[in-house]
Backbone as numpy.savetxt, mean C-alpha at the origin, in Angstrom:
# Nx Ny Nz CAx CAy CAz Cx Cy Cz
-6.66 25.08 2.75 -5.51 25.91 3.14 -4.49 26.02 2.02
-4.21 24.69 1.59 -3.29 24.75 0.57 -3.76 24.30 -0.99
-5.77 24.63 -1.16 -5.89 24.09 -2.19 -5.96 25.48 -3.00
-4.41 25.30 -3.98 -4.62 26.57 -4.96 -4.98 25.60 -6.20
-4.70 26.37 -7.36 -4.42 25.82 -9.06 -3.56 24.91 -8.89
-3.62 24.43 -9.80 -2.35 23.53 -10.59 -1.95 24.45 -11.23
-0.24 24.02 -10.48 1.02 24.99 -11.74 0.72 25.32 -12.61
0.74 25.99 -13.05 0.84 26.47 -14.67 1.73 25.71 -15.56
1.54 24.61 -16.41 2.87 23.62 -16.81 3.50 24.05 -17.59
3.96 25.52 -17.96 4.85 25.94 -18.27 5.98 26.64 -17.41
5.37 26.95 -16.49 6.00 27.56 -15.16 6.95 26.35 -14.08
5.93 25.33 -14.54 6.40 24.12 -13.05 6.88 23.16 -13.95
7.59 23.14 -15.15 7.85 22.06 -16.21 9.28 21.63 -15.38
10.02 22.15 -14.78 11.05 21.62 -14.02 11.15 21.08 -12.83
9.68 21.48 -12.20 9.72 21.06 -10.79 8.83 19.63 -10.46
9.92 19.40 -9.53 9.60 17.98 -9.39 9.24 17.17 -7.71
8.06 16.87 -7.30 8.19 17.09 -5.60 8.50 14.95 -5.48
8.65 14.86 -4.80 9.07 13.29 -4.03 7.80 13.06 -3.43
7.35 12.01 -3.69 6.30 11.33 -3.05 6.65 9.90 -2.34
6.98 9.86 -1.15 6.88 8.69 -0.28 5.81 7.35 -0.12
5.55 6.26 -0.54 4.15 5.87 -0.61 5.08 3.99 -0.79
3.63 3.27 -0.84 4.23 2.01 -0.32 4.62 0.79 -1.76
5.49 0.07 -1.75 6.21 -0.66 -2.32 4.78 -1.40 -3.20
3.31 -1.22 -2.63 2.27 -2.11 -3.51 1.79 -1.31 -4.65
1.77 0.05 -4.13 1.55 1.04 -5.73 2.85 0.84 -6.82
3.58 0.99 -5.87 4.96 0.97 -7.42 5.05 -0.40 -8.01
5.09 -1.24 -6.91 5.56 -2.47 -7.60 4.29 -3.38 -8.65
2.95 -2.61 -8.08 1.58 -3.44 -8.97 1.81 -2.47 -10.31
2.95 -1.54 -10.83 2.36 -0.39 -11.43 1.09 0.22 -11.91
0.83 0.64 -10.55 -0.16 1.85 -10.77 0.66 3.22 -10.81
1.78 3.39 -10.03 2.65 4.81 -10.33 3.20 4.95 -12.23
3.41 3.44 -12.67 3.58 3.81 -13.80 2.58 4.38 -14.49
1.50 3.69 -14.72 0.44 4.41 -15.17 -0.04 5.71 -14.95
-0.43 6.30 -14.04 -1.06 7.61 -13.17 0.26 8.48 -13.70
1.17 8.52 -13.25 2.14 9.40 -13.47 2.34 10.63 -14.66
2.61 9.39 -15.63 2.56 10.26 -17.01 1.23 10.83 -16.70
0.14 10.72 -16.85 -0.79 11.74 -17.13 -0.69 12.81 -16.06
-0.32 12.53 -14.83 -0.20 14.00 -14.41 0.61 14.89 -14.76
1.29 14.51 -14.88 2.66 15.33 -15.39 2.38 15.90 -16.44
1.46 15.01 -17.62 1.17 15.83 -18.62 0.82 17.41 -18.26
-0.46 16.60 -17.24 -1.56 17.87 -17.30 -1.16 19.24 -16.51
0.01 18.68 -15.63 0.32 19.78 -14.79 1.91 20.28 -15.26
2.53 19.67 -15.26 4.17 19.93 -15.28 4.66 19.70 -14.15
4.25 19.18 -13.49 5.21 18.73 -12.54 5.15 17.17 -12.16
6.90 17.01 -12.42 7.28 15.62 -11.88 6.92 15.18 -10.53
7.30 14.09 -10.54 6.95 13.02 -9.88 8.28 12.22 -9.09
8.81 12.21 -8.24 9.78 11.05 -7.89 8.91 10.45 -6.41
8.93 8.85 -6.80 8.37 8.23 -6.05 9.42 7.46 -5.21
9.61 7.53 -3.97 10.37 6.70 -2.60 9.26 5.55 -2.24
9.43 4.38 -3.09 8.89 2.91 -2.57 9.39 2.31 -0.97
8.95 2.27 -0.12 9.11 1.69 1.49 8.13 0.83 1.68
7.97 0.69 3.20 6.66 0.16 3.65 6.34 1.38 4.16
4.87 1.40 4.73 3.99 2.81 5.00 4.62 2.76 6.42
4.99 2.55 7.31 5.74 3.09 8.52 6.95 3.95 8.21
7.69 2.88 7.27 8.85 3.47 6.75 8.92 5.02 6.13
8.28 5.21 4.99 6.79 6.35 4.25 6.97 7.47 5.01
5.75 7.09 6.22 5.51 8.23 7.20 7.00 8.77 7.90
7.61 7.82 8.33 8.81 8.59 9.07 10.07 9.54 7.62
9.98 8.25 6.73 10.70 10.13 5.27 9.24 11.78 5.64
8.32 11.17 5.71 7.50 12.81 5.59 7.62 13.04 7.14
7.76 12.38 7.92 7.93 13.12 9.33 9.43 14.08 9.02
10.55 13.28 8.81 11.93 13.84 8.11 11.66 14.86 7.47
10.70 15.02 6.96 10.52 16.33 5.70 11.44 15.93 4.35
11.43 14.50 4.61 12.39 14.32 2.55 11.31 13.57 1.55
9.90 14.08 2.22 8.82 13.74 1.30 8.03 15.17 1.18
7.21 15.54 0.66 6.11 16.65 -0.14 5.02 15.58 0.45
4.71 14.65 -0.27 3.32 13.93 -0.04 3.86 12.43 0.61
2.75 12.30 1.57 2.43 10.57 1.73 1.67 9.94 1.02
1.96 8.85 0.56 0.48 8.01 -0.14 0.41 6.87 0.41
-0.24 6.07 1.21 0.27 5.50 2.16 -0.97 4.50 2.45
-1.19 3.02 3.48 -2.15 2.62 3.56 -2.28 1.62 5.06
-2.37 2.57 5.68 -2.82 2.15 7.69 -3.19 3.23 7.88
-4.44 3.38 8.32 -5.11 4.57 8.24 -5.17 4.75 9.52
-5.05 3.78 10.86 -4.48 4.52 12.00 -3.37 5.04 12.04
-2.16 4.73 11.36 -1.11 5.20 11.24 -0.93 6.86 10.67
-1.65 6.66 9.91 -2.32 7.82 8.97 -2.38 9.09 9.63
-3.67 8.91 10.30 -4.51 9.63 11.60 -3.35 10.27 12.59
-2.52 9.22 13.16 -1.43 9.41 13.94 -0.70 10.14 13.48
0.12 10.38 12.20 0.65 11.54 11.57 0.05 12.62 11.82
-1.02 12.93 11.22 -1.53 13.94 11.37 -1.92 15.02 12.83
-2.19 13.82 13.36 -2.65 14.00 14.94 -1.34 15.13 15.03
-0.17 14.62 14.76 1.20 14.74 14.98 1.90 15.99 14.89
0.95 16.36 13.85 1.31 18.09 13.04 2.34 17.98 11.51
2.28 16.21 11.50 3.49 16.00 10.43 2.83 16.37 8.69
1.03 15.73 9.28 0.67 15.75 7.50 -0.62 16.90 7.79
-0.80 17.60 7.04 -1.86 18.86 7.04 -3.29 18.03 7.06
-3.60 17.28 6.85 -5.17 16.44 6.06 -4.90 15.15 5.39
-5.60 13.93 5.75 -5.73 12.95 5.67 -7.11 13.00 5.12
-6.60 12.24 3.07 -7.83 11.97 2.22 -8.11 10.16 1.97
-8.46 10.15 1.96 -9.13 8.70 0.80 -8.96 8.92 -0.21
-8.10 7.91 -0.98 -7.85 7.99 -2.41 -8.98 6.74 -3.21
-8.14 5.46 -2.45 -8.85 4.37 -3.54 -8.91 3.13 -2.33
-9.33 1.77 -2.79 -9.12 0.88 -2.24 -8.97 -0.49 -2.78
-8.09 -1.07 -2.48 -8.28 -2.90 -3.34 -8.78 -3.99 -1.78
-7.66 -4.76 -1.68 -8.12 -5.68 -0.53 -6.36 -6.89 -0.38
-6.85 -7.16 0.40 -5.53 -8.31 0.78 -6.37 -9.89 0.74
-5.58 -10.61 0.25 -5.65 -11.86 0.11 -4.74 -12.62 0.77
-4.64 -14.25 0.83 -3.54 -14.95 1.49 -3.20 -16.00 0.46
-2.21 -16.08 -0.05 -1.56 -16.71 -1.31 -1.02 -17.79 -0.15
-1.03 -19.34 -1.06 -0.16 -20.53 -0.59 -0.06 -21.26 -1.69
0.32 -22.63 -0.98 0.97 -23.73 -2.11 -0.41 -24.58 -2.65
-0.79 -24.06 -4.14 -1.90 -25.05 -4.58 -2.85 -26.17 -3.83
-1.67 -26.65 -2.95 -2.21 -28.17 -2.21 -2.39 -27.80 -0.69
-2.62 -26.31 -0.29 -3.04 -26.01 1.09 -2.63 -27.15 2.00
-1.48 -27.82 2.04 -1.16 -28.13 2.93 -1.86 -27.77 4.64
-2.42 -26.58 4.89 -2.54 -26.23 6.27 -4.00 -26.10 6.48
-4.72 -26.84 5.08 -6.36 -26.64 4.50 -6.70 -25.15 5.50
-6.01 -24.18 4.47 -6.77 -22.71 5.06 -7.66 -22.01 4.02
-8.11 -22.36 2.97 -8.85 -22.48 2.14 -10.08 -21.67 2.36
-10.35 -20.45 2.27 -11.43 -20.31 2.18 -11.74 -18.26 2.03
-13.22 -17.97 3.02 -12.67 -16.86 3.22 -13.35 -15.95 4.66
-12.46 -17.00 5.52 -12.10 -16.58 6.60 -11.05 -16.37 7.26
-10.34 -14.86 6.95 -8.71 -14.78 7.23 -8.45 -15.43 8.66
-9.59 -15.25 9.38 -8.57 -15.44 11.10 -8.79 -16.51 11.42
-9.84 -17.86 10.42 -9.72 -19.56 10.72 -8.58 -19.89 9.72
-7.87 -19.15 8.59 -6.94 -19.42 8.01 -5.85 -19.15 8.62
-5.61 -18.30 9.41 -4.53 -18.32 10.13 -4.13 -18.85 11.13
-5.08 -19.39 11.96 -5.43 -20.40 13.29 -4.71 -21.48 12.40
-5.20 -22.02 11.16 -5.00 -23.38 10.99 -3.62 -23.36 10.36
-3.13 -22.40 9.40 -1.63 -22.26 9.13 -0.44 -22.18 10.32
-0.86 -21.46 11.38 -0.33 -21.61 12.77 -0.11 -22.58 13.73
-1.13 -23.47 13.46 -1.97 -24.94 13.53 -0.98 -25.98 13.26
-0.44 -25.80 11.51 -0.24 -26.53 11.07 1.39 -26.41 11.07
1.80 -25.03 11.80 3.31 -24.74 11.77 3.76 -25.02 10.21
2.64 -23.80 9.57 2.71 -24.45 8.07 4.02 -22.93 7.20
4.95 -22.99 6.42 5.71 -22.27 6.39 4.92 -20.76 5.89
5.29 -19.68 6.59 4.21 -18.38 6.25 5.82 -17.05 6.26
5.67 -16.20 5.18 6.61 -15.66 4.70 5.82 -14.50 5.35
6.86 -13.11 6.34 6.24 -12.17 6.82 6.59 -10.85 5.96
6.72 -9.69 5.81 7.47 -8.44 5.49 8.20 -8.41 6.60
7.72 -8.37 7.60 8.33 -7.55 8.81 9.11 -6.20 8.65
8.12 -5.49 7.99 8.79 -4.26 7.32 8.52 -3.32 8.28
7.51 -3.59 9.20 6.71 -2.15 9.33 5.65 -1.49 8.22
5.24 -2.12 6.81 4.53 -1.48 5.96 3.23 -1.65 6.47
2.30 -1.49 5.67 0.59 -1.05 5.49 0.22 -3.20 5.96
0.81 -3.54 4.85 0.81 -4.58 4.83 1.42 -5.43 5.82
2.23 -5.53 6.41 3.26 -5.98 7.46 1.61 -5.47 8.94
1.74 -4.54 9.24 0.48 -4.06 10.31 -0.66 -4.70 9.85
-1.08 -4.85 8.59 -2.56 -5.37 8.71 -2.52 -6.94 9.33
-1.33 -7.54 8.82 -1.50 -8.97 8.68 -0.73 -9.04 10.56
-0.33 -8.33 11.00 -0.12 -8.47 12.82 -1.72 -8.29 13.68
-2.34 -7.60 12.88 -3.81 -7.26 13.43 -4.66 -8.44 13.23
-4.70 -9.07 11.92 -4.99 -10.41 11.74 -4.86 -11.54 12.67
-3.39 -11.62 12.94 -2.85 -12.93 13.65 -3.40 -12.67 15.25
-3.64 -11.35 15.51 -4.21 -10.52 17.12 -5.19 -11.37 17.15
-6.52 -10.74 16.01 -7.93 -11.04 16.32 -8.28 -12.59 16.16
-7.22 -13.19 15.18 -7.17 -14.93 15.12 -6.94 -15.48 16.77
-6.47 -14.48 17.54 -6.29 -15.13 18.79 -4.60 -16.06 18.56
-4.23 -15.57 17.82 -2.71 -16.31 17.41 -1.90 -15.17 17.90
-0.79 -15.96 19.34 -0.05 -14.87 19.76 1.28 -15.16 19.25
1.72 -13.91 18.44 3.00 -13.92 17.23 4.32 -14.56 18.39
4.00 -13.51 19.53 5.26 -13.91 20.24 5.93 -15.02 20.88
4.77 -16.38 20.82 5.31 -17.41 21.93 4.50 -18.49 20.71
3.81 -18.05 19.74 3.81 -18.99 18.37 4.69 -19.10 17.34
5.44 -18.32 17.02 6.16 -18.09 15.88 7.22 -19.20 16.02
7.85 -19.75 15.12 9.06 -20.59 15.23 9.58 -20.54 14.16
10.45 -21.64 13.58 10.95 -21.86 12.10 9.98 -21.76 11.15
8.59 -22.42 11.33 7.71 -21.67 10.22 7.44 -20.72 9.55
7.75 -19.40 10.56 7.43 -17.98 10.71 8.96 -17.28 9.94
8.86 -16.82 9.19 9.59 -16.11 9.08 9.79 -14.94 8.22
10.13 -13.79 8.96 9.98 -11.94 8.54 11.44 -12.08 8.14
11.02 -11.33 6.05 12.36 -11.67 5.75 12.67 -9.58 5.28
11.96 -8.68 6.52 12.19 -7.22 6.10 12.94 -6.56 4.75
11.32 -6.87 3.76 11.36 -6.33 2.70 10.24 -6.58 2.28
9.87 -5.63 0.83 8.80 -5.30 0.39 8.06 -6.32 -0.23
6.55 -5.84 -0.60 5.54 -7.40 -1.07 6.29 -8.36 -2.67
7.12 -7.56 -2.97 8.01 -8.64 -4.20 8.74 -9.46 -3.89
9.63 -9.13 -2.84 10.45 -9.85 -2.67 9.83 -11.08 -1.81
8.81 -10.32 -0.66 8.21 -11.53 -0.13 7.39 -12.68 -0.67
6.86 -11.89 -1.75 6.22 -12.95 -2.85 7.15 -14.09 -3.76
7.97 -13.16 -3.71 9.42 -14.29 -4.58 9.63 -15.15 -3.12
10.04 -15.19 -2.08 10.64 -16.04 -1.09 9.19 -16.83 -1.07
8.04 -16.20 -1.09 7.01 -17.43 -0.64 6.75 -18.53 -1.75
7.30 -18.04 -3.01 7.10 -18.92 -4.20 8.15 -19.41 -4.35
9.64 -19.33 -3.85 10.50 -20.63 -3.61 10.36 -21.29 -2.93
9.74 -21.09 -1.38 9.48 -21.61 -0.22 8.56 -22.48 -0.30
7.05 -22.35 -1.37 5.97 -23.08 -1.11 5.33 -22.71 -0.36
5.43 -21.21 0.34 4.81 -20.74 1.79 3.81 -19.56 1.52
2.82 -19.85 2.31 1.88 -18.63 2.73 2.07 -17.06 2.89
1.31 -16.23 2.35 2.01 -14.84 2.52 0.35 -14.34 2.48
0.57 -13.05 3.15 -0.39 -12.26 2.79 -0.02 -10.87 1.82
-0.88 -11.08 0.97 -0.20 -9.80 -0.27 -1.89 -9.02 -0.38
-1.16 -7.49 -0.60 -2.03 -7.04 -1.17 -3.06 -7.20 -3.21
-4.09 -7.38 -3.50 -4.24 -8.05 -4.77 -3.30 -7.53 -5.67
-3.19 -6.02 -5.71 -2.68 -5.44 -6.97 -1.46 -5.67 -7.41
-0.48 -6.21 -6.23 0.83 -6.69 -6.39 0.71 -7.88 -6.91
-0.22 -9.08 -6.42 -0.54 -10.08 -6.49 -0.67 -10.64 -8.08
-1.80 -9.86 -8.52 -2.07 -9.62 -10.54 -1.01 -9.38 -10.99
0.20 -8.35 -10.30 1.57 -8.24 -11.38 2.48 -8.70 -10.95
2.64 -9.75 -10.30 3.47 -10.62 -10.00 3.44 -11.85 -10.55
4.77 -11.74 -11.24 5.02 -13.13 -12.54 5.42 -14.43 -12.23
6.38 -14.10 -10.84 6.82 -15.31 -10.51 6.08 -16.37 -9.52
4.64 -16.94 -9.66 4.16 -17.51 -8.55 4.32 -19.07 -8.59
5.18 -19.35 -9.11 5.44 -20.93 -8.93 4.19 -21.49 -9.06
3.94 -22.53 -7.76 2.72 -23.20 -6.99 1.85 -22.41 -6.48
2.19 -21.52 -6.17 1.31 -20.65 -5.48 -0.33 -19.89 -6.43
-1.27 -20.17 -5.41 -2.29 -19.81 -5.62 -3.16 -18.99 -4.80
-4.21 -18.09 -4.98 -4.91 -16.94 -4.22 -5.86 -18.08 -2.98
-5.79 -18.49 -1.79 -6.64 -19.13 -1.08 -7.35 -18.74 -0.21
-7.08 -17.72 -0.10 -8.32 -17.34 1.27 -8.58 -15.25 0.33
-9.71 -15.39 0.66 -10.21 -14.02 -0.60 -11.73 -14.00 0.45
-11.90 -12.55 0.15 -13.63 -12.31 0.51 -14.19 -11.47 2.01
-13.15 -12.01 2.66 -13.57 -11.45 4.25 -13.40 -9.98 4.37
-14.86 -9.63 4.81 -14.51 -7.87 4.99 -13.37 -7.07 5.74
-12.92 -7.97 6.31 -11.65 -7.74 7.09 -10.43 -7.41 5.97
-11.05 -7.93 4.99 -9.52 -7.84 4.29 -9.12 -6.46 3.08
-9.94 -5.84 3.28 -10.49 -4.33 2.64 -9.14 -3.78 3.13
-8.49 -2.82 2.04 -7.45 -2.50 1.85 -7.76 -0.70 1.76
-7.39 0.42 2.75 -7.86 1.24 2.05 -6.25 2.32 1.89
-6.04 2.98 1.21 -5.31 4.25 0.64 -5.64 5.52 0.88
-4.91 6.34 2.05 -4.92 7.67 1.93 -3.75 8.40 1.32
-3.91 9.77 1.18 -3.01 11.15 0.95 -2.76 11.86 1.69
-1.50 12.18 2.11 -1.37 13.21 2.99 -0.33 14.11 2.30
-0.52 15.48 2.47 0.48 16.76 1.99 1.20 16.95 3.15
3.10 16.59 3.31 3.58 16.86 4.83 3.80 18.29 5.19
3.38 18.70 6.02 2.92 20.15 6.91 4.39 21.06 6.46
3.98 21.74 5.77 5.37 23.24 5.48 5.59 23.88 6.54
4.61 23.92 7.68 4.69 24.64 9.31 5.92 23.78 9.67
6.23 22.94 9.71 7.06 21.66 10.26 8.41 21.52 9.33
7.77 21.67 7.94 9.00 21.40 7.31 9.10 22.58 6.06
9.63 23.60 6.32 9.17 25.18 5.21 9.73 24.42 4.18
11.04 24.35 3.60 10.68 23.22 1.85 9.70 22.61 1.43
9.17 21.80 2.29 7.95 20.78 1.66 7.50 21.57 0.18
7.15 21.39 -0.89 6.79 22.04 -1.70 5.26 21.81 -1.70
4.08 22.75 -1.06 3.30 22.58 -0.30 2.14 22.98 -1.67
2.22 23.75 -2.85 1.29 24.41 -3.75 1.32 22.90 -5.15
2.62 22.26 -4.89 2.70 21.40 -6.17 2.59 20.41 -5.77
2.72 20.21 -4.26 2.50 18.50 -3.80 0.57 18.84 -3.86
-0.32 19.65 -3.40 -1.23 20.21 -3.48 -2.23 19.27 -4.48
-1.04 20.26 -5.68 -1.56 19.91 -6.87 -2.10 18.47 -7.30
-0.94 17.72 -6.54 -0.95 16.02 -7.36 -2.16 15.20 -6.21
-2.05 15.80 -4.77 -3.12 15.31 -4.22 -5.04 16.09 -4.87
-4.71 17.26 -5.50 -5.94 17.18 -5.85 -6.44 16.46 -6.90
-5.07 16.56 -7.71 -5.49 15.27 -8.88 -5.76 13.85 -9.12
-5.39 13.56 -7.81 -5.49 12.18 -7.38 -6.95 11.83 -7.09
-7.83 12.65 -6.55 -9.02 12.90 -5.66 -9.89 13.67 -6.73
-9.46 14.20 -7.60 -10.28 14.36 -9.02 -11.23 13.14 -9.69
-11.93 13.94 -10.29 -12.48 12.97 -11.21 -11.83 12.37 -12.23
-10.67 13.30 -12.42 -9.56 13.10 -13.66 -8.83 11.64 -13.18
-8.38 12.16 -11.68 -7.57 11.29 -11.26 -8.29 9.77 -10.54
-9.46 10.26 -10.23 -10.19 8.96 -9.85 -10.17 7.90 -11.15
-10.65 8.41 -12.16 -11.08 7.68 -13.69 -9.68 7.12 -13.99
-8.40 7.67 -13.63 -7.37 7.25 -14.36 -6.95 5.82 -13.10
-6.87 6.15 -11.55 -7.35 4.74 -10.79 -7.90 3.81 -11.26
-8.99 4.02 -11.81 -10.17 2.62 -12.42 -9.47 2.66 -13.38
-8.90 3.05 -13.99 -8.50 2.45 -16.07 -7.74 1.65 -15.47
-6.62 1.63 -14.62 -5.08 0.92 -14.14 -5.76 -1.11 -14.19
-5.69 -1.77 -15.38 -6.12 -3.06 -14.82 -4.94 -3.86 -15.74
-4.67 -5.39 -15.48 -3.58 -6.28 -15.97 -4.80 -6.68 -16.34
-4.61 -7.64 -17.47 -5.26 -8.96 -18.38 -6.98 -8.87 -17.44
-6.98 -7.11 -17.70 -8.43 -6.87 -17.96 -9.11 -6.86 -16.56
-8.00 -7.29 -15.41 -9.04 -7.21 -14.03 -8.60 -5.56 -13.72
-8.91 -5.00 -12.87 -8.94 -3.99 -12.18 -8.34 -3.84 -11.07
-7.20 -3.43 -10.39 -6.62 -3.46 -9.52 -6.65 -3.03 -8.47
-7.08 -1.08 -8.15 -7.37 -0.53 -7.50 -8.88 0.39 -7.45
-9.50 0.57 -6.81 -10.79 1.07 -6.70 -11.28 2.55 -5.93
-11.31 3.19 -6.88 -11.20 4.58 -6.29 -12.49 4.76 -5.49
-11.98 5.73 -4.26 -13.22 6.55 -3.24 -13.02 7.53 -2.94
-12.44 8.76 -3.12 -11.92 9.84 -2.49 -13.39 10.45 -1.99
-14.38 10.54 -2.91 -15.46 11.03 -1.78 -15.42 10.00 -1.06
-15.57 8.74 -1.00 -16.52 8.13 0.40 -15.94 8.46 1.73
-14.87 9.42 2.46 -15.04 9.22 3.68 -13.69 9.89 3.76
-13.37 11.19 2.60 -12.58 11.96 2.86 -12.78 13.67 4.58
């Protein structure tokens, strides 16, 4: 519907659309990276609004986003369902891990997220939340569900949602000595980990995936619907897939592109 050209980057060298998307792309920089090259190739800027992905979706429900980039893919779905985002793609995927204190105090060690969380719960062992509402904040409530760990009549002084994004929660869990669940890519560019080490890794459960959504111009006539277009086709390119896989720190790889698998 809305797949034209890319601007002409002499034409669109001023225009610039807002992209809404979650605090683990900006803060792992992958937006640093990706960026410049689109911009090269197209002319059009980029301003990125870091949230959590609940947060995200409700700026493009608002209409003060062009694109979502975002990662709860029921949440996703639900937009759309909604009339808010035109099409829901697959971009890429990494995974979530559960970071603690070297000496697992709560021996959750391994890689079974929902016996690691039984036993950190177990152990009323200190566990740092977002409680943001992000991608991340929802996966790790779905976790503690299927662990059979009920948040509401378990939680105590151990527990605690300090509503804010995976840096800051990573900084409080590395003064704290406490458990967090982070997505990896934040995880690799995050400098400050004290004691803290990656302990529970591997479970298919913990598959992280990334969609795109363009928010509906029917809903919101500004949306800039031909140039936000643009950056979701480039994303879902081969151009833009290849420039996903280059994005790695001290040589690992951060994010993992799929836009075909299950767009």
């Amino acid at each position: 519907m809305f797949a034209a050209a890319a601007p002409n980057p002499a034409r669109a060298q001023s225009e610039t659309i807002t992209v809404a998307s979650t605090t683990s792309t900006e803060q792992s920089g992958l937006f640093g990276h990706l960026l410049p090259k689109f911009t090269e190739k197209t002319g059009v800027a980029v301003k990125v609004v870091a949230l959590g992905t609940g947060q995200a979706l409700d700026v493009g429900r608002r209409g003060d986003a062009d694109v979502v980039f975002v990662h709860d893919k029921a949440a996703e779905e639900k937009f759309v369902g909604e009339g808010f985002g035109v099409k829901r793609q697959d971009v890429m995927y990494n995974d979530f891990v559960i970071v603690g204190p070297r000496s697992d105090p709560a021996k959750a060690a391994g890689k079974d997220v929902g016996e690691a969380l039984r036993r950190i719960a177990g152990a009323k062992a200190p566990f740092i939340s977002r409680g943001d509402r992000s991608g991340t904040h929802a996966a790790e409530l779905r976790y503690w569900k299927a662990a059979g760990v009920e948040m509401e009549t378990a939680k105590g002084g151990w527990y605690k949602e300090i509503g804010q994004g995976m840096g800051p929660a990573l900084n409080t869990a590395s003064a704290s000595n406490a458990y967090a669940l982070t997505d990896r890519g934040t995880w690799l560019s995050f400098k400050n980990r004290g004691d803290l080490a990656v302990l529970v890794e591997g479970d298919k459960a913990l598959f992280n995936q990334y969609g795109v959504i363009l928010v509906n111009p029917e809903k919101h006539a500004h949306v800039k619907a031909r140039a936000g277009q643009s950056f979701i086709d480039w994303l879902v390119s081969p151009d833009g897939q290849k420039a996903i896989a280059g994005y790695r720190i001290e040589g690992e790889q951060l994010f993992f592109p799929n836009a075909a698998a299950g767009s």
